[in-house]
Coordinates of C-alpha atoms and ligand atoms in Angstrom, one line a residue:
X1297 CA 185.9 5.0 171.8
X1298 CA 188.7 4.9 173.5
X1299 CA 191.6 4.9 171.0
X1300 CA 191.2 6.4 167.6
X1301 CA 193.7 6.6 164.8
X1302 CA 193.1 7.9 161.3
X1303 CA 195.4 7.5 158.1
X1304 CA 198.4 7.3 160.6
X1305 CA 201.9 7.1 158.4
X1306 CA 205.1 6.9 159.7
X1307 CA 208.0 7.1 156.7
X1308 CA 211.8 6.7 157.3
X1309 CA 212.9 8.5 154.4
X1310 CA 211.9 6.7 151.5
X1311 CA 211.0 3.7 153.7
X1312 CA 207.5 3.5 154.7
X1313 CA 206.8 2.0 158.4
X1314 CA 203.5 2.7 159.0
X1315 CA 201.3 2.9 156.3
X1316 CA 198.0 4.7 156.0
X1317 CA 197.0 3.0 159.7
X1318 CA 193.4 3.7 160.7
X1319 CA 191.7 1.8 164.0
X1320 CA 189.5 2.0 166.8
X1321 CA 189.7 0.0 170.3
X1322 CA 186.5 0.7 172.6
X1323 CA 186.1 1.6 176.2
X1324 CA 186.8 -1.9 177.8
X1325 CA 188.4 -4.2 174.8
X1326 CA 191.4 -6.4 174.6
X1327 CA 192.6 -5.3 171.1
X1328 CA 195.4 -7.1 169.5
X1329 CA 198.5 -5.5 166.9
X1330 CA 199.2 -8.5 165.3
X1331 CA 201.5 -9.6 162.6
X1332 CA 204.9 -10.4 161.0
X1333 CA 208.2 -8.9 162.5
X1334 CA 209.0 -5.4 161.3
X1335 CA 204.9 -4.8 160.6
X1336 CA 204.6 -1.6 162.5
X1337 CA 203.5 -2.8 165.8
X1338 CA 205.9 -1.1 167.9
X1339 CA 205.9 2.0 166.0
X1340 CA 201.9 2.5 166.6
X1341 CA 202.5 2.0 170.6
X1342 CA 204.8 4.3 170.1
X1343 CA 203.3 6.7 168.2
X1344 CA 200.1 6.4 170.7
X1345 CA 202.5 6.7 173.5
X1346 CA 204.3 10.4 171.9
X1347 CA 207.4 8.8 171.7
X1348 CA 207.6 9.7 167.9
X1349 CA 205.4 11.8 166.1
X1350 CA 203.4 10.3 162.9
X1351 CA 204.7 12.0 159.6
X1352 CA 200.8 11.9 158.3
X1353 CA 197.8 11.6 160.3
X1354 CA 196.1 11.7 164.2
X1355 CA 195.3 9.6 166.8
X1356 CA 192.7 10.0 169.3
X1357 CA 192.9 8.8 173.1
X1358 CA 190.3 9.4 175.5
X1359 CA 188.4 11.3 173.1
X1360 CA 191.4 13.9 173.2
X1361 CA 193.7 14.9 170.3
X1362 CA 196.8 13.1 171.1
X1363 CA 199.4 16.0 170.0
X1364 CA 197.7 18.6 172.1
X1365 CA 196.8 16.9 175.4
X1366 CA 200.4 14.1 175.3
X1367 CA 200.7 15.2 179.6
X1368 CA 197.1 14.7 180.5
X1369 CA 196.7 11.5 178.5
X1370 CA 199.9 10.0 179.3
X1371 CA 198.7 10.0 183.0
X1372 CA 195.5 7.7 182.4
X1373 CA 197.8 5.1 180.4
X1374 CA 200.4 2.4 181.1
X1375 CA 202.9 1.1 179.0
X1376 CA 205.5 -1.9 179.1
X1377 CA 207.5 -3.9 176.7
X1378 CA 210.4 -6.7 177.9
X1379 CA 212.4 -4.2 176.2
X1380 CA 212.2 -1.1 178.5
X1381 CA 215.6 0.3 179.5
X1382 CA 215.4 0.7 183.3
X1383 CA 218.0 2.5 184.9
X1384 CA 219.8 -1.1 186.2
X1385 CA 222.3 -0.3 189.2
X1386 CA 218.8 0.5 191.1
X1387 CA 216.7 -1.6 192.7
X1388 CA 213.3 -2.9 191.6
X1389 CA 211.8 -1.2 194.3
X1390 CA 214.1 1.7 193.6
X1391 CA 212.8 1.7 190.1
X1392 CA 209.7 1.4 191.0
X1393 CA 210.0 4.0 193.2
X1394 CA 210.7 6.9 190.5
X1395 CA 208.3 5.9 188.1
X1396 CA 205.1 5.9 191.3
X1397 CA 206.7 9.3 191.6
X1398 CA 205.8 10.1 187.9
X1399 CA 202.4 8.9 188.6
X1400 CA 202.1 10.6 191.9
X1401 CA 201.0 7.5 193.4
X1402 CA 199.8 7.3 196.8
X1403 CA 201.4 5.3 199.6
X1404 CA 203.7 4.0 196.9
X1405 CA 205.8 1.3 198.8
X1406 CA 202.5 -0.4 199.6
X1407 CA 201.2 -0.1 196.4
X1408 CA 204.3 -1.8 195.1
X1409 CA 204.6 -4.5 197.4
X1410 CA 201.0 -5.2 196.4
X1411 CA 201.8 -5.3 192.7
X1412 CA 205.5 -7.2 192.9
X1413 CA 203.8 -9.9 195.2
X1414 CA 201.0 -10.1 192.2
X1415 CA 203.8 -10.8 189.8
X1416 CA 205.2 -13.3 192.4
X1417 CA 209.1 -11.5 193.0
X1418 CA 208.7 -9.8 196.0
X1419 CA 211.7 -11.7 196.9
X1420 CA 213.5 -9.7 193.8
X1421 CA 212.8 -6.8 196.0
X1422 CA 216.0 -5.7 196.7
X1423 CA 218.1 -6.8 193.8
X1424 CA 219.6 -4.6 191.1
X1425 CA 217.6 -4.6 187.9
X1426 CA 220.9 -5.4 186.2
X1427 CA 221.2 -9.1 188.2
X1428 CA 217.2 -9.9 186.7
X1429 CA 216.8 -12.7 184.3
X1430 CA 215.1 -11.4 181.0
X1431 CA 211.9 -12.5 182.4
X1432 CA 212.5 -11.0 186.0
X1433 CA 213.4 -8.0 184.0
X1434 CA 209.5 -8.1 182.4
X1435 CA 207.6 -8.9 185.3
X1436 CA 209.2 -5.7 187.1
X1437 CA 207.7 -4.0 183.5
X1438 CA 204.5 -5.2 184.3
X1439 CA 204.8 -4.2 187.8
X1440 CA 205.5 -0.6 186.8
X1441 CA 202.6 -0.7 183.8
X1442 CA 200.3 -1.2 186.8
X1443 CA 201.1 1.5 189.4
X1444 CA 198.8 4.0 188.6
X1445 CA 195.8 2.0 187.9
X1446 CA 195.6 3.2 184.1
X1447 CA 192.3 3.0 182.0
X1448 CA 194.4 2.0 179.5
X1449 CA 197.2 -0.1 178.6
X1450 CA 199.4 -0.5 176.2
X1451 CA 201.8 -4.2 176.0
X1452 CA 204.4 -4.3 173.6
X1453 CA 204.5 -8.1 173.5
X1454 CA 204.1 -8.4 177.4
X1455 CA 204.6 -12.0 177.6
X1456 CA 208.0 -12.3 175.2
X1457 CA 210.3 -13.2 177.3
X1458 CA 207.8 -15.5 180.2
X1459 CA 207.8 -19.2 180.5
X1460 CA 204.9 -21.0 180.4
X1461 CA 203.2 -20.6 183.4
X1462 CA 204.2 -16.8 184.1
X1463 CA 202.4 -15.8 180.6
X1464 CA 199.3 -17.7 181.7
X1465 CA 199.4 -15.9 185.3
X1466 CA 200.0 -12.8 183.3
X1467 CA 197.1 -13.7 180.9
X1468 CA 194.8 -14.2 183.8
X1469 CA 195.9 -10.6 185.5
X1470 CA 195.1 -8.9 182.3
X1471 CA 191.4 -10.6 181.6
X1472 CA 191.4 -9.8 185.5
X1473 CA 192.0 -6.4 185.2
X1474 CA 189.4 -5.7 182.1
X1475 CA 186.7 -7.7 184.2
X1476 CA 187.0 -6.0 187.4
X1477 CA 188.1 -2.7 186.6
X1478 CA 187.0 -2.4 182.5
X1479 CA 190.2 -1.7 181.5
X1480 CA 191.4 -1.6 178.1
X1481 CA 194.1 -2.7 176.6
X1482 CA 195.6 -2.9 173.1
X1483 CA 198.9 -5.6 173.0
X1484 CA 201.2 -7.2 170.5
X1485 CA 201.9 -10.3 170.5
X1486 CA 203.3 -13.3 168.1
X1487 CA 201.5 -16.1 170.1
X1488 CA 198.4 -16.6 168.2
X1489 CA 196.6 -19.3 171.0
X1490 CA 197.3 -16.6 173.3
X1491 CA 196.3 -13.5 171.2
X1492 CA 192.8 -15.7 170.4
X1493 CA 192.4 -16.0 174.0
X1494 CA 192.6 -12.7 174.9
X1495 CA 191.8 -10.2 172.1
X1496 CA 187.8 -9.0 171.6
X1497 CA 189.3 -7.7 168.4
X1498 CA 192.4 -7.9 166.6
X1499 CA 194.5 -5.5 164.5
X1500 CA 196.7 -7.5 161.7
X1501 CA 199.6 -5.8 160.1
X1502 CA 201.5 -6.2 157.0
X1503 CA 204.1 -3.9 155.5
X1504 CA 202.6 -1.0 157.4
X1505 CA 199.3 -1.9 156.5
X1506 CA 195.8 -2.9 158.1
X1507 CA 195.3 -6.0 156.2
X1508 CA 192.2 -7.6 158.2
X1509 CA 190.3 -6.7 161.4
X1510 CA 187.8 -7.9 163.1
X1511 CA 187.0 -10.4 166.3
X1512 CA 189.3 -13.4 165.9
X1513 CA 186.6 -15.7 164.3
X1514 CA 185.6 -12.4 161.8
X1515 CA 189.1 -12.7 161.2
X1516 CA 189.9 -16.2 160.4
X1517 CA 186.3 -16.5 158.2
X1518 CA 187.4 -13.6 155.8
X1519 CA 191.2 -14.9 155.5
X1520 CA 190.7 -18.2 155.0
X1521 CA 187.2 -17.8 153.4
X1522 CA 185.6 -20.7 155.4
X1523 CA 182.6 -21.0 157.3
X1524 CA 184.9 -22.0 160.4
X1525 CA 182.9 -22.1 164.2
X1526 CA 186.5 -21.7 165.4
X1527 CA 189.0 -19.0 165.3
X1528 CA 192.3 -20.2 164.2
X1529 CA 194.7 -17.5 163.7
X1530 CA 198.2 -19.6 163.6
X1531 CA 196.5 -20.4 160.4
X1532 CA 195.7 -17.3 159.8
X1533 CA 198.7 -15.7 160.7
X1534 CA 200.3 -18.1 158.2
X1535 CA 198.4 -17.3 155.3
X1536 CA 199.0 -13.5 155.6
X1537 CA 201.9 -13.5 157.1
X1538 CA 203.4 -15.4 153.7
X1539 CA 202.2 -12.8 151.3
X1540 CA 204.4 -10.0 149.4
X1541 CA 203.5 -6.5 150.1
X1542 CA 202.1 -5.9 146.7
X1543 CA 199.4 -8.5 147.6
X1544 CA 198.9 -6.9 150.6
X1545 CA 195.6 -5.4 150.8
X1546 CA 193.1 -7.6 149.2
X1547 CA 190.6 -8.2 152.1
Ligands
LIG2747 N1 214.2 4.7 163.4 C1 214.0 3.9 162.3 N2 214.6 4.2 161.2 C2 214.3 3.4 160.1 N3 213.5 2.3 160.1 C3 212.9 2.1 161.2 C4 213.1 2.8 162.4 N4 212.3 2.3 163.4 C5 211.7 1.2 162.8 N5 212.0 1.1 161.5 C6 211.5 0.0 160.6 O1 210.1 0.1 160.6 C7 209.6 -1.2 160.5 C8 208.5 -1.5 161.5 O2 209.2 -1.6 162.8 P1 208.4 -2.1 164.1 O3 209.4 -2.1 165.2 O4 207.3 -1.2 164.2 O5 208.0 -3.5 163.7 P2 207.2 -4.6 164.6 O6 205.9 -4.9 163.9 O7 207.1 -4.1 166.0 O8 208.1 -5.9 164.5 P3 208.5 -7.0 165.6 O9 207.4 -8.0 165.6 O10 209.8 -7.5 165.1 O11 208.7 -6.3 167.0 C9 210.8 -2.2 160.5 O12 211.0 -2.6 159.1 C10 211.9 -1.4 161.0 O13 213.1 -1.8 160.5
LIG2748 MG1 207.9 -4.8 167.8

């Protein structure tokens, strides 16, 4: 087990973001946080990443308590979201640059060539982060949630902001990645085709709440209580994603 989190809660005052969260993602999956805007997604990856602390309950990473060992863990995972603030009068490889520092990588201009050619912008090299398109901008994120070879990653919706055929080339890094080096990774995402083709298992949120769980076709045979030999979670996504919070948990 790789990632464990047990009765996690996260309350904003009387506002409740996460609710009661518990999960597991093993050694080597593709788990996927899925669900309707303002679910709780982000605050898990960021709970799991010490950016905020949960107001009830643990998680687990590595086997290791996640409050006591945040330095030692945060060195064996990656993180990116389209939405990361880099410092943007630097350079990509300037960027790039502080955060292989962080991870004490080795021979980190060749490491980074390495990784901005695999994203296809080595010729965005040079160029101030602030002159990227949005999806420039994420494919130096993913460049940076690469350089120190994590065990584990963590994608707020990686491919947000990509055109077609950079979230497929992204898609195929990630399977990549878990085939040749076993890594694991738990993502959000809203694209369902793309969450169906990726994810071993999937995590779906409501309101705070688990409200199903399972491999995609686990999933889309308890929602939609057919015998399906398909997944289909746009149709799943649908059903659950349409109900109040009240009828939340009835799986
Ligand atoms: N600092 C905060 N104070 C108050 N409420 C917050 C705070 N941060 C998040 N929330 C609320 O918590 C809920 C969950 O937010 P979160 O960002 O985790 O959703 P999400 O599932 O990632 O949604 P999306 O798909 O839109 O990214 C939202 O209703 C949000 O408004
Ligand atoms: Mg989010």
């Amino acid at each position: 087990m790789l990632v464990r989190v047990e009765g996690l809660t996260k309350t904003y005052g009387k506002f409740t973001a996460v609710d009661d969260v518990s999960f597991v993602v093993n050694r080597g999956e593709i788990a996927g946080l899925v669900g309707p805007n303002g679910a709780g997604k982000t605050t898990i990856i960021h709970i799991l990443l010490g950016l905020i602390s949960p107001t009830a309950g643990r998680a687990e990473l590595f086997g290791r308590e996640l409050d006591s060992n945040r330095e030692a863990i945060l060195q064996r995972l990656n993180f990116t979201s389209p939405y990361m603030a880099f410092p943007v009068r630097l350079t990509v490889m300037e960027n790039l640059l502080v955060f292989a520092e962080i991870y004490k990588v080795g021979d980190p201009e060749r490491k980074i060539d390495e990784l901005l050619d695999r994203f296809d912008i080595a010729r965005l090299k040079n160029k101030p982060v602030s002159k990227l398109s949005s999806g420039e901008t994420t494919r130096v994120g993913l460049c940076k949630a690469f350089l120190n070879n994590p065990e584990l990653l963590l994608l707020d919706e990686p491919t947000a902001y990509l055109d077609h055929q950079a979230a497929l080339q992204v898609r195929e890094i990630l399977l990549d990645l878990q085939k040749s080096y076993g890594t694991t990774i738990l993502y959000t995402s809203h694209n369902m085709l793309e969450v169906q083709r990726m994810c071993d298992r999937i995590i779906f949120l409501s309101y705070g709440r688990v409200i199903a769980s399972g491999t995609p076709i686990e999933v889309t045979r308890s929602v939609l209580r057919e015998n399906r030999d398909k997944p289909a979670l746009d149709e799943v996504f649908l059903r659950l994603a349409s109900r109040r919070p009240d009828e939340a948990v009835s799986n």
